[in-house]
GROMACS .gro file of N, CA and C in nm:
model
  234
    1THR      N    1   0.602  -1.049   0.404
    1THR     CA    2   0.476  -0.969   0.371
    1THR      C    3   0.502  -0.862   0.478
    2LEU      N    4   0.472  -0.728   0.404
    2LEU     CA    5   0.474  -0.615   0.505
    2LEU      C    6   0.352  -0.604   0.596
    3TYR      N    7   0.364  -0.593   0.730
    3TYR     CA    8   0.248  -0.566   0.807
    3TYR      C    9   0.303  -0.500   0.934
    4LEU      N   10   0.224  -0.362   0.949
    4LEU     CA   11   0.277  -0.272   1.069
    4LEU      C   12   0.143  -0.229   1.137
    5GLU      N   13   0.141  -0.243   1.245
    5GLU     CA   14   0.028  -0.166   1.295
    5GLU      C   15   0.064  -0.089   1.428
    6ILE      N   16   0.057   0.024   1.429
    6ILE     CA   17   0.073   0.120   1.521
    6ILE      C   18  -0.060   0.142   1.638
    7GLU      N   19  -0.046   0.092   1.738
    7GLU     CA   20  -0.168   0.081   1.841
    7GLU      C   21  -0.193   0.214   1.887
    8SER      N   22  -0.098   0.290   1.928
    8SER     CA   23  -0.116   0.449   1.962
    8SER      C   24   0.008   0.510   1.961
    9LEU      N   25  -0.020   0.633   1.978
    9LEU     CA   26   0.119   0.739   1.958
    9LEU      C   27   0.112   0.825   2.076
   10ASP      N   28   0.175   0.826   2.208
   10ASP     CA   29   0.167   0.882   2.311
   10ASP      C   30   0.281   0.995   2.329
   11ILE      N   31   0.251   1.108   2.326
   11ILE     CA   32   0.360   1.212   2.321
   11ILE      C   33   0.365   1.274   2.468
   12GLN      N   34   0.451   1.284   2.541
   12GLN     CA   35   0.445   1.355   2.693
   12GLN      C   36   0.537   1.458   2.697
   13GLN      N   37   0.499   1.556   2.763
   13GLN     CA   38   0.609   1.691   2.781
   13GLN      C   39   0.632   1.734   2.928
   14SER      N   40   0.736   1.736   2.961
   14SER     CA   41   0.762   1.783   3.108
   14SER      C   42   0.805   1.945   3.084
   15THR      N   43   0.756   2.035   3.152
   15THR     CA   44   0.806   2.184   3.116
   15THR      C   45   0.871   2.238   3.270
   16THR      N   46   0.931   2.136   3.344
   16THR     CA   47   0.991   2.174   3.458
   16THR      C   48   1.088   2.242   3.424
   17PRO      N   49   1.123   2.338   3.495
   17PRO     CA   50   1.239   2.430   3.454
   17PRO      C   51   1.388   2.355   3.465
   18GLY      N   52   1.464   2.353   3.381
   18GLY     CA   53   1.605   2.279   3.385
   18GLY      C   54   1.573   2.138   3.365
   19ASN      N   55   1.463   2.087   3.344
   19ASN     CA   56   1.444   1.952   3.303
   19ASN      C   57   1.326   1.930   3.223
   20GLU      N   58   1.331   2.020   3.127
   20GLU     CA   59   1.227   2.001   3.002
   20GLU      C   60   1.254   1.879   2.913
   21SER      N   61   1.141   1.829   2.888
   21SER     CA   62   1.179   1.690   2.810
   21SER      C   63   1.046   1.653   2.716
   22LEU      N   64   1.064   1.564   2.627
   22LEU     CA   65   0.977   1.538   2.547
   22LEU      C   66   0.986   1.387   2.514
   23THR      N   67   0.892   1.306   2.544
   23THR     CA   68   0.912   1.148   2.518
   23THR      C   69   0.787   1.106   2.429
   24MET      N   70   0.834   1.034   2.310
   24MET     CA   71   0.720   0.980   2.236
   24MET      C   72   0.716   0.813   2.265
   25THR      N   73   0.612   0.761   2.282
   25THR     CA   74   0.618   0.606   2.292
   25THR      C   75   0.510   0.582   2.180
   26MET      N   76   0.558   0.447   2.122
   26MET     CA   77   0.470   0.405   2.005
   26MET      C   78   0.463   0.262   2.016
   27PRO      N   79   0.362   0.204   2.062
   27PRO     CA   80   0.343   0.053   2.070
   27PRO      C   81   0.273  -0.002   1.941
   28GLY      N   82   0.328  -0.134   1.920
   28GLY     CA   83   0.251  -0.173   1.785
   28GLY      C   84   0.282  -0.332   1.775
   29LYS      N   85   0.241  -0.368   1.661
   29LYS     CA   86   0.280  -0.503   1.606
   29LYS      C   87   0.333  -0.492   1.445
   30VAL      N   88   0.421  -0.573   1.437
   30VAL     CA   89   0.502  -0.605   1.320
   30VAL      C   90   0.504  -0.729   1.263
   31ARG      N   91   0.517  -0.778   1.115
   31ARG     CA   92   0.533  -0.915   1.119
   31ARG      C   93   0.686  -0.934   1.073
   32ASN      N   94   0.776  -0.836   1.027
   32ASN     CA   95   0.908  -0.861   1.002
   32ASN      C   96   0.990  -0.770   1.096
   33LEU      N   97   1.064  -0.826   1.178
   33LEU     CA   98   1.155  -0.722   1.261
   33LEU      C   99   1.255  -0.659   1.200
   34GLU      N  100   1.279  -0.707   1.048
   34GLU     CA  101   1.362  -0.630   0.958
   34GLU      C  102   1.303  -0.511   0.945
   35PHE      N  103   1.179  -0.491   0.891
   35PHE     CA  104   1.102  -0.373   0.885
   35PHE      C  105   1.106  -0.290   1.011
   36LEU      N  106   1.103  -0.334   1.123
   36LEU     CA  107   1.093  -0.249   1.262
   36LEU      C  108   1.224  -0.179   1.278
   37GLY      N  109   1.345  -0.253   1.208
   37GLY     CA  110   1.485  -0.193   1.214
   37GLY      C  111   1.492  -0.071   1.123
   38LEU      N  112   1.420  -0.094   0.996
   38LEU     CA  113   1.414   0.012   0.925
   38LEU      C  114   1.314   0.152   0.961
   39LEU      N  115   1.194   0.107   1.020
   39LEU     CA  116   1.127   0.188   1.093
   39LEU      C  117   1.208   0.293   1.195
   40LYS      N  118   1.287   0.213   1.278
   40LYS     CA  119   1.367   0.289   1.369
   40LYS      C  120   1.477   0.415   1.317
   41GLN      N  121   1.518   0.356   1.189
   41GLN     CA  122   1.643   0.430   1.139
   41GLN      C  123   1.549   0.559   1.058
   42GLU      N  124   1.427   0.546   1.023
   42GLU     CA  125   1.360   0.657   0.981
   42GLU      C  126   1.344   0.761   1.061
   43ILE      N  127   1.285   0.707   1.217
   43ILE     CA  128   1.254   0.777   1.309
   43ILE      C  129   1.380   0.877   1.367
   44ARG      N  130   1.477   0.780   1.359
   44ARG     CA  131   1.612   0.849   1.413
   44ARG      C  132   1.666   0.961   1.299
   45ALA      N  133   1.609   0.953   1.181
   45ALA     CA  134   1.671   1.054   1.087
   45ALA      C  135   1.608   1.218   1.121
   46VAL      N  136   1.498   1.209   1.192
   46VAL     CA  137   1.443   1.325   1.239
   46VAL      C  138   1.518   1.381   1.388
   47ASP      N  139   1.581   1.469   1.396
   47ASP     CA  140   1.675   1.531   1.501
   47ASP      C  141   1.613   1.525   1.655
   48LEU      N  142   1.485   1.534   1.646
   48LEU     CA  143   1.405   1.528   1.777
   48LEU      C  144   1.396   1.384   1.835
   49TYR      N  145   1.384   1.294   1.754
   49TYR     CA  146   1.389   1.143   1.789
   49TYR      C  147   1.512   1.065   1.747
   50ALA      N  148   1.626   1.115   1.747
   50ALA     CA  149   1.750   1.080   1.720
   50ALA      C  150   1.785   0.934   1.802
   51ASN      N  151   1.744   0.950   1.919
   51ASN     CA  152   1.768   0.843   2.033
   51ASN      C  153   1.656   0.731   2.043
   52VAL      N  154   1.579   0.711   1.937
   52VAL     CA  155   1.463   0.633   1.960
   52VAL      C  156   1.530   0.481   1.972
   53SER      N  157   1.453   0.406   2.069
   53SER     CA  158   1.500   0.283   2.086
   53SER      C  159   1.393   0.172   2.106
   54GLU      N  160   1.412   0.067   2.108
   54GLU     CA  161   1.314  -0.060   2.070
   54GLU      C  162   1.326  -0.088   2.207
   55VAL      N  163   1.199  -0.120   2.284
   55VAL     CA  164   1.183  -0.161   2.398
   55VAL      C  165   1.102  -0.306   2.392
   56GLY      N  166   1.162  -0.411   2.438
   56GLY     CA  167   1.065  -0.555   2.437
   56GLY      C  168   0.998  -0.576   2.319
   57ALA      N  169   1.074  -0.594   2.199
   57ALA     CA  170   1.000  -0.680   2.106
   57ALA      C  171   0.990  -0.847   2.131
   58THR      N  172   0.851  -0.878   2.121
   58THR     CA  173   0.851  -1.016   2.155
   58THR      C  174   0.854  -1.106   2.044
   59PRO      N  175   0.907  -1.254   2.093
   59PRO     CA  176   0.892  -1.355   1.989
   59PRO      C  177   0.732  -1.332   1.901
   60ALA      N  178   0.752  -1.401   1.782
   60ALA     CA  179   0.612  -1.371   1.719
   60ALA      C  180   0.510  -1.458   1.798
   61VAL      N  181   0.400  -1.394   1.787
   61VAL     CA  182   0.279  -1.440   1.863
   61VAL      C  183   0.160  -1.464   1.775
   62GLU      N  184   0.051  -1.448   1.768
   62GLU     CA  185  -0.051  -1.507   1.697
   62GLU      C  186  -0.063  -1.430   1.569
   63GLY      N  187  -0.058  -1.512   1.455
   63GLY     CA  188  -0.062  -1.460   1.328
   63GLY      C  189   0.083  -1.429   1.273
   64GLY      N  190   0.182  -1.475   1.367
   64GLY     CA  191   0.306  -1.449   1.314
   64GLY      C  192   0.368  -1.303   1.339
   65LEU      N  193   0.309  -1.219   1.426
   65LEU     CA  194   0.326  -1.083   1.449
   65LEU      C  195   0.427  -1.073   1.578
   66HIS      N  196   0.495  -0.973   1.587
   66HIS     CA  197   0.592  -0.931   1.708
   66HIS      C  198   0.522  -0.804   1.768
   67GLN      N  199   0.509  -0.809   1.889
   67GLN     CA  200   0.466  -0.683   1.952
   67GLN      C  201   0.585  -0.599   1.987
   68PHE      N  202   0.583  -0.475   1.991
   68PHE     CA  203   0.697  -0.394   2.003
   68PHE      C  204   0.664  -0.244   2.064
   69THR      N  205   0.755  -0.203   2.128
   69THR     CA  206   0.741  -0.047   2.172
   69THR      C  207   0.850   0.035   2.131
   70LEU      N  208   0.842   0.141   2.063
   70LEU     CA  209   0.952   0.231   2.021
   70LEU      C  210   0.920   0.355   2.135
   71ARG      N  211   1.042   0.393   2.179
   71ARG     CA  212   1.036   0.504   2.269
   71ARG      C  213   1.161   0.607   2.240
   72ALA      N  214   1.135   0.710   2.241
   72ALA     CA  215   1.245   0.830   2.203
   72ALA      C  216   1.230   0.937   2.307
   73THR      N  217   1.321   0.985   2.373
   73THR     CA  218   1.318   1.109   2.474
   73THR      C  219   1.423   1.208   2.414
   74LYS      N  220   1.378   1.340   2.418
   74LYS     CA  221   1.450   1.450   2.394
   74LYS      C  222   1.471   1.544   2.533
   75GLY      N  223   1.586   1.560   2.546
   75GLY     CA  224   1.604   1.670   2.680
   75GLY      C  225   1.602   1.590   2.819
   76GLY      N  226   1.552   1.653   2.905
   76GLY     CA  227   1.556   1.583   3.055
   76GLY      C  228   1.688   1.552   3.097
   77ARG      N  229   1.711   1.483   3.230
   77ARG     CA  230   1.811   1.452   3.276
   77ARG      C  231   1.838   1.286   3.233
   78GLN      N  232   1.896   1.275   3.142
   78GLN     CA  233   1.942   1.129   3.086
   78GLN      C  234   2.059   1.078   3.117
   0.00000   0.00000   0.00000
């Protein structure tokens, strides 16, 4: 069963000269971790977010859902 809930989308920009960056953070819940992997692939297809990573997908919690956070950063000192 497909279930995906995006709780928020946070985009932060740093305009510090020589260290410009853009970071996207997207926490949410998903029923199927395989679908989360497919979502990451689709986000990576956009050059700006090619380095998207999963931060802390949890074991299934209430209702069989996994909490997750996806984060991608472009620029900055990495």
